[in-house]
Short mmCIF file of C-alpha atoms in Angstrom, two decimals:
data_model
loop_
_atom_site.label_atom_id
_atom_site.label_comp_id
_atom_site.label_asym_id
_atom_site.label_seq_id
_atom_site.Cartn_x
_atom_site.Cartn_y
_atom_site.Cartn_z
CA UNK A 72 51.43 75.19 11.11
CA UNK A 73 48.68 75.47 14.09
CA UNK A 74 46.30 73.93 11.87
CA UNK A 75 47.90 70.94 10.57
CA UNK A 76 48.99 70.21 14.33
CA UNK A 77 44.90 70.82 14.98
CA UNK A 78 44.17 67.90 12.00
CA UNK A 79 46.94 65.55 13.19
CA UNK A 80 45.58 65.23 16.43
CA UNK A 81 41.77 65.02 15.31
CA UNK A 82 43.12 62.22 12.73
CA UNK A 83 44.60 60.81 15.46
CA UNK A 84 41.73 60.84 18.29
CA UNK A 85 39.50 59.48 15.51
CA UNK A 86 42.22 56.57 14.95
CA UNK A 87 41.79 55.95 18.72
CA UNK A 88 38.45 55.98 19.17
CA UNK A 89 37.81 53.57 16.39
CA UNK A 90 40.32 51.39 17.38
CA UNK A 91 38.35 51.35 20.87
CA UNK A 92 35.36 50.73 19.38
CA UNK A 93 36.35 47.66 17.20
CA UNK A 94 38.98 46.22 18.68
CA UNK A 95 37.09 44.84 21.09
CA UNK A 96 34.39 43.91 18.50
CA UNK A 97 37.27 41.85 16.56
CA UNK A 98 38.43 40.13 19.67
CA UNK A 99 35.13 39.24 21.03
CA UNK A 100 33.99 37.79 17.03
CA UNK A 101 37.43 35.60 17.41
CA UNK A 102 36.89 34.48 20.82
CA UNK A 103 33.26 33.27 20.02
CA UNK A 104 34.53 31.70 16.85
CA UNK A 105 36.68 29.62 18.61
CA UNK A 106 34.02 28.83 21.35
CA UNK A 107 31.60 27.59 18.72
CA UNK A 108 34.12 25.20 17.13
CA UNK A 109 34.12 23.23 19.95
CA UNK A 110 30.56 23.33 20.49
CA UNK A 111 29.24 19.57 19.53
CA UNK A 112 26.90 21.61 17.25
CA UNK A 113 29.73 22.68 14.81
CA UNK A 114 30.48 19.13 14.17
CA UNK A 115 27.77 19.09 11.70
CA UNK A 116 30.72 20.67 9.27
CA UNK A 117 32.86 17.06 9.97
CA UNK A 118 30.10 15.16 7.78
CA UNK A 119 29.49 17.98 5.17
CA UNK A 120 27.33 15.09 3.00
CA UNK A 121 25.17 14.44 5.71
CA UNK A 122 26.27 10.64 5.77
CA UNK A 123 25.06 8.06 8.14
CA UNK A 124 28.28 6.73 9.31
CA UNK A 125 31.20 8.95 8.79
CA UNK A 126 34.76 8.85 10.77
CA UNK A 127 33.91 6.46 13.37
CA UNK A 128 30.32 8.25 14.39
CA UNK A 129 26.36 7.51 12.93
CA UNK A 130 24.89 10.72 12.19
CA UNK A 131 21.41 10.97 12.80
CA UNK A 132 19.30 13.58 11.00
CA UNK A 133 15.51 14.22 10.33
CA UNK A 134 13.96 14.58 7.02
CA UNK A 135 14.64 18.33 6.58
CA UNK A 136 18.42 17.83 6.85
CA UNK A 137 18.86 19.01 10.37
CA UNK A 138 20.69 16.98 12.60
CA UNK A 139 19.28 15.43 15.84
CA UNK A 140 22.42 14.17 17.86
CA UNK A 141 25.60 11.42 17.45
CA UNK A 142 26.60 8.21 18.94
CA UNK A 143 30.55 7.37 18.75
CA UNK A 144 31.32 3.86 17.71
CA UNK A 145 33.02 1.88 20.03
CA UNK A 146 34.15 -1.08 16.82
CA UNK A 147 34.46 0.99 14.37
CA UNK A 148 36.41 -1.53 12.54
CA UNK A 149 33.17 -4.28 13.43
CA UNK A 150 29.79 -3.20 12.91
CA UNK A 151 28.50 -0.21 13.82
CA UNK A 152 25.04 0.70 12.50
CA UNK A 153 20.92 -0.11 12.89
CA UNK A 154 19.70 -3.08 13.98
CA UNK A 155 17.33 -5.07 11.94
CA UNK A 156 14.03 -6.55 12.34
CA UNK A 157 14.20 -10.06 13.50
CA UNK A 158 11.86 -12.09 11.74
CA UNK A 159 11.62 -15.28 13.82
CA UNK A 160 7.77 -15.49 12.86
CA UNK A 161 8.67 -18.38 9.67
CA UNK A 162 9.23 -20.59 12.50
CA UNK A 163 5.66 -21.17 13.29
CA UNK A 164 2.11 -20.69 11.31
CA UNK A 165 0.93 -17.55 11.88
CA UNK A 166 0.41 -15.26 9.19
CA UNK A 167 2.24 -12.20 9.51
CA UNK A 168 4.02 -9.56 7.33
CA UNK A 169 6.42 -11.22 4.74
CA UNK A 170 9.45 -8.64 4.86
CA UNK A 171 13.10 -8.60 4.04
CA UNK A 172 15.83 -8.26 7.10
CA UNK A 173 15.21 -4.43 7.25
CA UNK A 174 17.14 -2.07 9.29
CA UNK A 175 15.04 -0.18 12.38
CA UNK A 176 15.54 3.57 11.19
CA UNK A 177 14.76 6.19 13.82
CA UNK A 178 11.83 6.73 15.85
CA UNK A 179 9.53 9.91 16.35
CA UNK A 180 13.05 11.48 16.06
CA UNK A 181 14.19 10.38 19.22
CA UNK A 182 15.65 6.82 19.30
CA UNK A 183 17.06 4.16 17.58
CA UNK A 184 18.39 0.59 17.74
CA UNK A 185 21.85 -0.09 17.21
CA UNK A 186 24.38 -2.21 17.43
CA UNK A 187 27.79 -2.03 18.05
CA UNK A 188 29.93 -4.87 18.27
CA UNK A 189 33.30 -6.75 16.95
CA UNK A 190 31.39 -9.29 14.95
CA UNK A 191 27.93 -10.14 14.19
CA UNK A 192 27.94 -13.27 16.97
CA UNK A 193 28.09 -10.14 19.61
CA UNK A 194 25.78 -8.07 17.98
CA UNK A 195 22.71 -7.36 20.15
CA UNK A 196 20.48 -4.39 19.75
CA UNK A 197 20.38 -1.55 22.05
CA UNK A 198 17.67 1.55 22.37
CA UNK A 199 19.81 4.33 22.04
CA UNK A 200 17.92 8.12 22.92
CA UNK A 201 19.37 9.96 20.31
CA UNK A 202 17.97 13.31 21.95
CA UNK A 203 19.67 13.07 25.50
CA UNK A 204 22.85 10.90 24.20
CA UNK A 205 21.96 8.09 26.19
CA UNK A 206 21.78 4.04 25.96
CA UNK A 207 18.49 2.45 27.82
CA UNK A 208 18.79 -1.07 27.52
CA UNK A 209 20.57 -4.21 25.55
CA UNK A 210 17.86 -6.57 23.89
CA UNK A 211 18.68 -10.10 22.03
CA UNK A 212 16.32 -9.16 19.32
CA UNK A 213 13.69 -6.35 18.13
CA UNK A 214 11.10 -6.53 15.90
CA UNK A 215 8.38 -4.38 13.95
CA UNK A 216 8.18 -7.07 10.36
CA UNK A 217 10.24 -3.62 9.08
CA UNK A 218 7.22 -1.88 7.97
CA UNK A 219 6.46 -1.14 11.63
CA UNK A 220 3.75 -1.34 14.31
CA UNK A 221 0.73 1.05 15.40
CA UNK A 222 1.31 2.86 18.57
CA UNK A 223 5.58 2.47 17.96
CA UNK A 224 5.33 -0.69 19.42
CA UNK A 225 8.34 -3.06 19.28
CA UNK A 226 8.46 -7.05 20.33
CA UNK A 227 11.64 -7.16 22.00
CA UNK A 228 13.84 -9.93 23.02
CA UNK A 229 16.08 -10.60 26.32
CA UNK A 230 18.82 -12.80 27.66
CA UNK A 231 16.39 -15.04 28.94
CA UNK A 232 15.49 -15.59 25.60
CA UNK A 233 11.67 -14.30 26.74
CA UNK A 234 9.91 -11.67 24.76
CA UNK A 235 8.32 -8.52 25.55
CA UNK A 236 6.77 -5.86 23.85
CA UNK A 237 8.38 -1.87 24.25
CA UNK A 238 6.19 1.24 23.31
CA UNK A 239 8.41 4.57 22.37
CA UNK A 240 5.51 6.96 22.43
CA UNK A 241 7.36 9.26 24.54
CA UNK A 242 9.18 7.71 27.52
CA UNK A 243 10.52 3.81 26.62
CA UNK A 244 7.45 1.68 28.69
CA UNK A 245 6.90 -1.98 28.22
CA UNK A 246 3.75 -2.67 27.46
CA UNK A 247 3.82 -6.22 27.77
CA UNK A 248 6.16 -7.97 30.11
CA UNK A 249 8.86 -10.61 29.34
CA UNK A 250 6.64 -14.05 29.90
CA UNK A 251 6.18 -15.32 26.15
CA UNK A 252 8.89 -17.42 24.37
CA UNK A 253 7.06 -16.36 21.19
CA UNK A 254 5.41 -12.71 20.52
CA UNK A 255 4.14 -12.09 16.94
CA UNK A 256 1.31 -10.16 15.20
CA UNK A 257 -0.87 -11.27 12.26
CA UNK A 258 -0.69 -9.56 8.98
CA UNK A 259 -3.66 -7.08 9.03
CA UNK A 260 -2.33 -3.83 7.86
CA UNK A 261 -3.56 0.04 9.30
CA UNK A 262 -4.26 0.91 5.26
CA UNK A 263 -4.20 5.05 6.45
CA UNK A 264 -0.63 4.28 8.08
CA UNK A 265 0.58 1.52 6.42
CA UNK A 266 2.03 -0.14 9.76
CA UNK A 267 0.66 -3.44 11.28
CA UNK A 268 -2.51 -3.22 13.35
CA UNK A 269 -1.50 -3.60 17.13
CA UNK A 270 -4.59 -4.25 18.48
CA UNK A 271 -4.52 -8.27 19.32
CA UNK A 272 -0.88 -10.19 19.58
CA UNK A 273 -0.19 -13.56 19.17
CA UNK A 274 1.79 -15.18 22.47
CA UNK A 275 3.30 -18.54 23.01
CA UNK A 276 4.21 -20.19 26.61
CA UNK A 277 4.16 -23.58 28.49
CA UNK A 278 3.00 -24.94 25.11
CA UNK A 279 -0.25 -22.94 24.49
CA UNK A 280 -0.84 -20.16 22.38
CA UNK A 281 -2.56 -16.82 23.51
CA UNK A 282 -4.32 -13.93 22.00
CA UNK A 283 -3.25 -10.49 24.15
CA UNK A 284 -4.03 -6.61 24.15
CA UNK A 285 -1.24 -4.26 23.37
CA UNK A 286 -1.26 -3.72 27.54
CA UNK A 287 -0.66 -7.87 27.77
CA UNK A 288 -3.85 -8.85 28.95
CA UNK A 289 -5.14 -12.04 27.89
CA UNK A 290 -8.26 -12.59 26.02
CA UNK A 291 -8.02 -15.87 25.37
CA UNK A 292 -8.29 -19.68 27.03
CA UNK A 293 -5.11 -21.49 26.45
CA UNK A 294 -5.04 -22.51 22.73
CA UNK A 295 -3.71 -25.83 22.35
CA UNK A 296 -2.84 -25.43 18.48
CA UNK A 297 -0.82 -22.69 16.85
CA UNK A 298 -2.55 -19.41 15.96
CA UNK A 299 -2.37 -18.61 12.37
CA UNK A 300 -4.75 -15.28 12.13
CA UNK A 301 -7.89 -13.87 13.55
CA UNK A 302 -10.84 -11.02 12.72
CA UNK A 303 -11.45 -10.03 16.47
CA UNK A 304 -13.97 -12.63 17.17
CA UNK A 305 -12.55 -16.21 15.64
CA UNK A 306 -9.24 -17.53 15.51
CA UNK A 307 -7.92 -19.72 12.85
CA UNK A 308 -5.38 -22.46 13.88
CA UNK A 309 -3.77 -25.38 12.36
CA UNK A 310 -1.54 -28.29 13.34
CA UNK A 311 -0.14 -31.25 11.37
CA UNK A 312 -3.97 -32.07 10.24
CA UNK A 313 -4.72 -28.81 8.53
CA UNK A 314 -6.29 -25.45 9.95
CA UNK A 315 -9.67 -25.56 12.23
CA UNK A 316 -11.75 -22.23 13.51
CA UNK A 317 -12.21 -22.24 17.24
CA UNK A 318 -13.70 -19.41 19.17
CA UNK A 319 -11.71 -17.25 21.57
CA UNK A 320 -12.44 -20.45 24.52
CA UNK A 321 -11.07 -23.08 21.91
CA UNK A 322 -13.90 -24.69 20.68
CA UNK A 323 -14.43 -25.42 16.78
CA UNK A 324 -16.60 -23.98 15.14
CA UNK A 325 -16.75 -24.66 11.64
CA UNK A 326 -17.18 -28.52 11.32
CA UNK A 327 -16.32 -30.90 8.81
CA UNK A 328 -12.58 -29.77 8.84
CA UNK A 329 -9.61 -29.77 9.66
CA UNK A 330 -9.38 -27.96 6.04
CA UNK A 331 -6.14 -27.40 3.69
CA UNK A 332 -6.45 -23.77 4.18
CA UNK A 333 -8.18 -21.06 6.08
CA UNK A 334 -7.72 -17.14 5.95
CA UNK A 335 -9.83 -14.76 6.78
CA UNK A 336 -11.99 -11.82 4.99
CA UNK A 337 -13.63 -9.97 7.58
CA UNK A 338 -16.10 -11.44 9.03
CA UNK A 339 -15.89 -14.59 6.57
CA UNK A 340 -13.47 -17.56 6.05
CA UNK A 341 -12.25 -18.87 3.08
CA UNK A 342 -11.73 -22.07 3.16
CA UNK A 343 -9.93 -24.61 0.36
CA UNK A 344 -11.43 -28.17 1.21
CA UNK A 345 -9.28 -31.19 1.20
CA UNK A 346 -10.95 -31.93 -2.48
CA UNK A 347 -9.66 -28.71 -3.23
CA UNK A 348 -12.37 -26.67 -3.66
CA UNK A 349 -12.64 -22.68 -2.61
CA UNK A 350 -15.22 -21.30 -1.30
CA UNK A 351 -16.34 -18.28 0.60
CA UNK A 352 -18.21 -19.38 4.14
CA UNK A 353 -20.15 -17.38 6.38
CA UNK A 354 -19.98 -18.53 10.03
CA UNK A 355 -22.85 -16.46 11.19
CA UNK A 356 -25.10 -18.68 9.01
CA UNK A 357 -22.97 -21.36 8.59
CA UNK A 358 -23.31 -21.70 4.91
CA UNK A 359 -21.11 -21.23 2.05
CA UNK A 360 -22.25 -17.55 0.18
CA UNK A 361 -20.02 -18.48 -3.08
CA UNK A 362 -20.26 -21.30 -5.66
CA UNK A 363 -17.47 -24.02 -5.07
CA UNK A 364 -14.45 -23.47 -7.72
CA UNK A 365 -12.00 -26.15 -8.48
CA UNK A 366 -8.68 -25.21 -7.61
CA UNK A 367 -5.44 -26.25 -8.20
CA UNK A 368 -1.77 -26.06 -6.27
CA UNK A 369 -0.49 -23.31 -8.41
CA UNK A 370 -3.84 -21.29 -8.40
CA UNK A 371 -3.69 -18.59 -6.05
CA UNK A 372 -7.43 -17.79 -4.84
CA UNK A 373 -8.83 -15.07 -2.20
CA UNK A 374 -11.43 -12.61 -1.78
CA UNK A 375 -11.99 -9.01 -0.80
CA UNK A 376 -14.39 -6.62 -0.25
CA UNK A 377 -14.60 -3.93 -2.88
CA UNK A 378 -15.43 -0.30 -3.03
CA UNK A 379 -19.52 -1.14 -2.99
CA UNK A 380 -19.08 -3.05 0.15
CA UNK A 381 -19.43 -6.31 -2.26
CA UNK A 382 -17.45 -9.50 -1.97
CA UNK A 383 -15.32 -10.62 -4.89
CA UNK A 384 -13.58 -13.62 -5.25
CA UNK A 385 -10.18 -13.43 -7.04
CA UNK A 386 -8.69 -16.05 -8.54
CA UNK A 387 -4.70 -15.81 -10.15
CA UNK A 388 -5.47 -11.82 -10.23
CA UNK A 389 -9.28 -12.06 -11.90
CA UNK A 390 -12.12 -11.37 -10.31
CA UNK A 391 -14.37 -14.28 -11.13
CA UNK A 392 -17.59 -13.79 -8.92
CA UNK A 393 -19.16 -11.10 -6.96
CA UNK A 394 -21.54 -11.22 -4.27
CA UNK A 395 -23.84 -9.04 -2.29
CA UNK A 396 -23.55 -9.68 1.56
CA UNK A 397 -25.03 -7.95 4.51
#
């Protein structure tokens, strides 16, 4: 009778000291549960696909799935979403990157445009710092022709209807301040990166055109017509006439134009007369380094410089002469 009295009460010291061991245990695990669902963390498990936009809020993740922050839509029955690149460039001659309206997604992992608005009349992008849940400033336009710039740079747009140019390589800094009523960039394309090369912009004010650095300086006299493209030591430019090539103080320098068309390879211009013939020209010698080919509208003609370092001239997708240059 001793004994069993002995093994009820080690049964029951054995009960107690496991219920003061895990008690606790379970009481602290449901406390912390409870703390963690209202962590802003946890509300990964409100969007279990991973969505974009999902119950009123734009998710924002990085390419291995993991997510980066939220912003909380203030119209969530307007629009609510990226901003796109605003193309204004088809409004004058230059020759830039022929893209689609394409939305801005995010940058280095840290920002975004957006917009949020009632209707697309109030829709104005805004640089939103995904990061530290924060909203920098309210632009009239961005733009980076949707396949984007070198050196995440953006032309932005403000009230004053003046343009700018933002760089998000780490802290937002403007780069170039808001003093142009035009800002583009010419199509020459970073191959390695695939983004447009930022090196010389194309600015407009008080009826002259520019050529700038990505820091805004001005390399350029005043041109009086519009910039189309340039290589970095000529500019090509055209008005109602046709296209001229002037030097970076405005002065032509191929004569016998204005021409039908101009556009640059390298170093060398080809030019389509106004008899419509093609050619390849070399300013340095100021001579023609191809043979003259007849074109017509519908032909489309150009040149490149190939693997060998040789210069081919294409025409509708052929290559129809090649030629050694130095």
């Amino acid at each position: 009778m001793t004994q069993n009295k002995e093994q009820k009460k080690k049964v029951l010291t054995v009960i107690i000291v496991l219920l003061v061991i895990f008690l606790p245990l379970s009481i602290c695990s449901f406390v912390l549960h409870k703390l963690d669902e209202q962590n802003p963390r946890h509300k990964v498990i409100e969007n279990p696909n991973h969505e974009f936009k999902y119950n009123g809020k734009l998710y924002f993740y990085n390419v291995s799935g993991n997510l980066l922050g939220t912003y909380e839509c203030k119209n969530i029955e307007g629009i609510c979403d990226y901003a796109t690149s605003f193309e204004d460039d088809k409004l004058y001659s230059i020759d830039s990157y022929k893209s689609p309206d394409t939305k801005i997604n995010i940058i280095n992992n840290r920002y975004a445009f957006l917009i949020d608005a009632s209707d697309t009349k109030n829709a104005k992008p805004f640089l939103f710092d995904i990061s530290n849940n924060r909203i920098y400033t309210t632009y009239t336009s961005v733009k980076n022709y949707g396949i984007g710039i070198e050196n995440d740079l953006f032309i932005v747009g403000n009230d004053a209807l003046k343009y700018g140019v933002l760089s998000l390589q780490g802290d937002p800094q403007v780069k170039v301040k808001f003093d142009f009523d035009f800002i583009g960039i010419a199509n020459l394309l970073n191959e390695d990166e695939n983004k447009i090369m930022s090196d010389l912009l194309v600015g407009y004010r008080d009826q002259f055109w520019f050529l700038l650095d990505m820091n805004g300086a001005i390399l350029t006299s005043a041109i009086s017509k519009e910039i189309v493209s340039y290589n970095g030591k000529h500019i090509i430019v055209k008005d109602n006439n046709g296209y001229e090539v002037v030097d970076y103080e405005d002065k032509i320098i191929v004569s016998n134009g204005p021409y039908k068309n101009l556009s640059f390879t390298g170093k060398f211009v080809n030019i389509t007369d106004n008899f419509n013939n093609f050619y390849v020209y070399d300013i340095s010698t100021e001579s023609a380094i191809t043979t003259n080919i007849l074109v017509k509208i519908t032909d489309k003609v150009s040149s490149q410089i190939n693997q060998n370092g040789k210069l081919e001239v294409i025409k509708n997708g052929k290559v129809i002469e090649t030629v050694e240059i130095s």
